[in-house]
Amino acid sequence: MKKTCIAFQIILLVWFFLDMIGVYFGDKCLVTQSYKEDGVFFLIYLTAIILFIIKDQIGKWIVAVWTSIWFVIQFLCHEWYTIFNGGIMGSLEGKIKYFSETVQWIKIEGKYIPDIYHTVLHILILLVIITTFMFIKKTGNKKQ
């Protein structure tokens, strides 16, 4: 189970790293380069993974808590806008405009739909949360 957790954590880390460097396809982008905005979050997640690998008794809790907080933040910044047509991170129109050049699943006039990068990011965060909590349940307080 630990190997599965680490595998999903590494996949998420690699996907999140794309946010650090930016990935562009001509006039469209998968994700903009955002290391100035998200670099600290990347380093926190990297540290959590390292702790999980080295000392899983504490690392599993750090990964579980950090990714849970991260998912809530992502939900409020993305899915909340889709569901409620507004949110805490600016206007709906601003959100639509900001992500207008990203690779989209679909575009609906006047509606914000999370782009491909963020959809995959959110799925990966959920997979890390699920597998980490499964690992926590399986291991309890046993030494690894």
mmCIF file of C-alpha atoms in Angstrom:
data_model
loop_
_atom_site.group_PDB
_atom_site.id
_atom_site.type_symbol
_atom_site.label_atom_id
_atom_site.label_comp_id
_atom_site.label_asym_id
_atom_site.label_seq_id
_atom_site.Cartn_x
_atom_site.Cartn_y
_atom_site.Cartn_z
ATOM 1 C CA MET A 1 0.000 0.000 0.000
ATOM 2 C CA LYS A 2 2.879 2.387 0.747
ATOM 3 C CA LYS A 3 4.203 1.943 -2.787
ATOM 4 C CA THR A 4 0.779 2.844 -4.213
ATOM 5 C CA CYS A 5 0.662 5.982 -2.056
ATOM 6 C CA ILE A 6 4.147 7.008 -3.139
ATOM 7 C CA ALA A 7 3.311 6.334 -6.801
ATOM 8 C CA PHE A 8 0.262 8.635 -6.700
ATOM 9 C CA GLN A 9 2.202 11.229 -4.706
ATOM 10 C CA ILE A 10 5.004 11.263 -7.304
ATOM 11 C CA ILE A 11 2.538 11.471 -10.207
ATOM 12 C CA LEU A 12 0.850 14.429 -8.487
ATOM 13 C CA LEU A 13 4.239 16.035 -7.814
ATOM 14 C CA VAL A 14 5.242 15.719 -11.485
ATOM 15 C CA TRP A 15 1.865 17.115 -12.611
ATOM 16 C CA PHE A 16 2.168 19.986 -10.128
ATOM 17 C CA PHE A 17 5.728 20.623 -11.383
ATOM 18 C CA LEU A 18 4.193 21.535 -14.749
ATOM 19 C CA ASP A 19 2.727 24.539 -12.899
ATOM 20 C CA MET A 20 6.278 25.556 -11.936
ATOM 21 C CA ILE A 21 7.576 25.561 -15.511
ATOM 22 C CA GLY A 22 4.445 26.215 -17.596
ATOM 23 C CA VAL A 23 3.404 24.140 -20.592
ATOM 24 C CA TYR A 24 2.403 25.910 -23.803
ATOM 25 C CA PHE A 25 1.041 24.741 -27.157
ATOM 26 C CA GLY A 26 1.275 27.703 -29.503
ATOM 27 C CA ASP A 27 -1.301 30.279 -28.354
ATOM 28 C CA LYS A 28 -2.852 27.858 -25.826
ATOM 29 C CA CYS A 29 -1.383 26.650 -22.590
ATOM 30 C CA LEU A 30 -1.964 23.636 -20.413
ATOM 31 C CA VAL A 31 -0.828 25.664 -17.406
ATOM 32 C CA THR A 32 0.993 28.963 -17.024
ATOM 33 C CA GLN A 33 4.341 29.196 -15.300
ATOM 34 C CA SER A 34 3.374 29.975 -11.705
ATOM 35 C CA TYR A 35 6.377 29.207 -9.534
ATOM 36 C CA LYS A 36 6.233 32.705 -8.014
ATOM 37 C CA GLU A 37 2.636 32.128 -6.896
ATOM 38 C CA ASP A 38 2.743 28.390 -6.172
ATOM 39 C CA GLY A 39 6.424 27.627 -5.495
ATOM 40 C CA VAL A 40 6.046 27.570 -1.708
ATOM 41 C CA PHE A 41 3.111 25.142 -2.020
ATOM 42 C CA PHE A 42 5.213 22.944 -4.298
ATOM 43 C CA LEU A 43 8.067 22.885 -1.765
ATOM 44 C CA ILE A 44 5.686 22.069 1.099
ATOM 45 C CA TYR A 45 4.225 19.162 -0.879
ATOM 46 C CA LEU A 46 7.717 17.950 -1.865
ATOM 47 C CA THR A 47 8.768 18.052 1.797
ATOM 48 C CA ALA A 48 5.627 16.128 2.797
ATOM 49 C CA ILE A 49 6.428 13.391 0.266
ATOM 50 C CA ILE A 50 10.022 13.134 1.462
ATOM 51 C CA LEU A 51 8.812 12.830 5.057
ATOM 52 C CA PHE A 52 6.332 10.149 3.998
ATOM 53 C CA ILE A 53 9.096 8.155 2.295
ATOM 54 C CA ILE A 54 11.617 8.550 5.119
ATOM 55 C CA LYS A 55 9.365 8.476 8.187
ATOM 56 C CA ASP A 56 5.853 7.408 7.221
ATOM 57 C CA GLN A 57 4.482 7.519 10.785
ATOM 58 C CA ILE A 58 4.548 11.334 10.663
ATOM 59 C CA GLY A 59 4.733 11.752 6.889
ATOM 60 C CA LYS A 60 1.417 10.020 6.247
ATOM 61 C CA TRP A 61 -0.367 12.581 8.433
ATOM 62 C CA ILE A 62 1.425 15.538 6.869
ATOM 63 C CA VAL A 63 0.528 14.321 3.366
ATOM 64 C CA ALA A 64 -3.073 13.622 4.413
ATOM 65 C CA VAL A 65 -3.573 17.015 6.054
ATOM 66 C CA TRP A 66 -1.721 19.035 3.409
ATOM 67 C CA THR A 67 -3.473 17.436 0.419
ATOM 68 C CA SER A 68 -6.858 17.747 2.146
ATOM 69 C CA ILE A 69 -6.303 21.474 2.721
ATOM 70 C CA TRP A 70 -4.994 21.811 -0.831
ATOM 71 C CA PHE A 71 -8.098 20.110 -2.231
ATOM 72 C CA VAL A 72 -10.452 22.401 -0.286
ATOM 73 C CA ILE A 73 -8.583 25.450 -1.586
ATOM 74 C CA GLN A 74 -8.683 24.123 -5.157
ATOM 75 C CA PHE A 75 -12.389 23.330 -4.829
ATOM 76 C CA LEU A 76 -13.139 26.874 -3.644
ATOM 77 C CA CYS A 77 -11.006 28.374 -6.418
ATOM 78 C CA HIS A 78 -12.420 26.259 -9.259
ATOM 79 C CA GLU A 79 -15.407 23.950 -8.797
ATOM 80 C CA TRP A 80 -17.195 26.444 -6.538
ATOM 81 C CA TYR A 81 -17.304 28.890 -9.476
ATOM 82 C CA THR A 82 -18.734 26.204 -11.738
ATOM 83 C CA ILE A 83 -21.440 25.240 -9.255
ATOM 84 C CA PHE A 84 -22.384 28.672 -7.870
ATOM 85 C CA ASN A 85 -21.287 31.063 -10.684
ATOM 86 C CA GLY A 86 -19.063 33.030 -8.317
ATOM 87 C CA GLY A 87 -16.661 32.641 -5.457
ATOM 88 C CA ILE A 88 -14.054 34.077 -3.149
ATOM 89 C CA MET A 89 -11.254 34.531 -5.687
ATOM 90 C CA GLY A 90 -12.615 37.396 -7.746
ATOM 91 C CA SER A 91 -15.429 37.685 -10.202
ATOM 92 C CA LEU A 92 -16.771 34.947 -12.439
ATOM 93 C CA GLU A 93 -15.906 37.060 -15.483
ATOM 94 C CA GLY A 94 -12.343 37.527 -14.225
ATOM 95 C CA LYS A 95 -11.965 33.786 -13.677
ATOM 96 C CA ILE A 96 -13.249 33.022 -17.184
ATOM 97 C CA LYS A 97 -10.924 35.614 -18.726
ATOM 98 C CA TYR A 98 -7.877 34.485 -16.714
ATOM 99 C CA PHE A 99 -8.239 30.885 -17.920
ATOM 100 C CA SER A 100 -9.446 31.709 -21.445
ATOM 101 C CA GLU A 101 -6.137 30.737 -23.082
ATOM 102 C CA THR A 102 -5.817 27.385 -21.333
ATOM 103 C CA VAL A 103 -6.666 24.046 -22.891
ATOM 104 C CA GLN A 104 -10.332 23.457 -22.046
ATOM 105 C CA TRP A 105 -12.595 20.418 -22.020
ATOM 106 C CA ILE A 106 -15.512 22.564 -23.121
ATOM 107 C CA LYS A 107 -16.393 26.247 -23.237
ATOM 108 C CA ILE A 108 -19.811 27.524 -22.264
ATOM 109 C CA GLU A 109 -20.442 31.230 -22.655
ATOM 110 C CA GLY A 110 -20.659 32.915 -19.252
ATOM 111 C CA LYS A 111 -19.782 29.705 -17.353
ATOM 112 C CA TYR A 112 -16.463 28.798 -15.768
ATOM 113 C CA ILE A 113 -15.449 25.176 -16.311
ATOM 114 C CA PRO A 114 -12.081 24.075 -14.845
ATOM 115 C CA ASP A 115 -9.507 23.520 -17.582
ATOM 116 C CA ILE A 116 -7.800 20.212 -18.317
ATOM 117 C CA TYR A 117 -4.784 20.924 -16.097
ATOM 118 C CA HIS A 118 -6.902 21.716 -13.033
ATOM 119 C CA THR A 119 -9.318 18.833 -13.590
ATOM 120 C CA VAL A 120 -6.439 16.341 -13.685
ATOM 121 C CA LEU A 121 -4.795 18.102 -10.718
ATOM 122 C CA HIS A 122 -7.956 17.755 -8.638
ATOM 123 C CA ILE A 123 -8.373 14.079 -9.534
ATOM 124 C CA LEU A 124 -4.753 13.388 -8.603
ATOM 125 C CA ILE A 125 -5.105 15.238 -5.284
ATOM 126 C CA LEU A 126 -8.173 13.127 -4.499
ATOM 127 C CA LEU A 127 -6.311 9.925 -5.388
ATOM 128 C CA VAL A 128 -3.477 10.918 -3.042
ATOM 129 C CA ILE A 129 -5.958 11.701 -0.265
ATOM 130 C CA ILE A 130 -7.815 8.403 -0.739
ATOM 131 C CA THR A 131 -4.706 6.208 -0.915
ATOM 132 C CA THR A 132 -3.067 8.015 2.001
ATOM 133 C CA PHE A 133 -6.108 7.554 4.232
ATOM 134 C CA MET A 134 -6.298 3.898 3.158
ATOM 135 C CA PHE A 135 -2.644 3.552 4.171
ATOM 136 C CA ILE A 136 -3.346 5.278 7.500
ATOM 137 C CA LYS A 137 -6.260 2.923 8.159
ATOM 138 C CA LYS A 138 -4.235 -0.139 7.191
ATOM 139 C CA THR A 139 -1.163 0.763 9.230
ATOM 140 C CA GLY A 140 -2.785 2.365 12.247
ATOM 141 C CA ASN A 141 0.026 2.948 14.715
ATOM 142 C CA LYS A 142 2.164 0.044 13.517
ATOM 143 C CA LYS A 143 5.819 0.753 12.659
ATOM 144 C CA GLN A 144 6.615 0.548 8.970
#
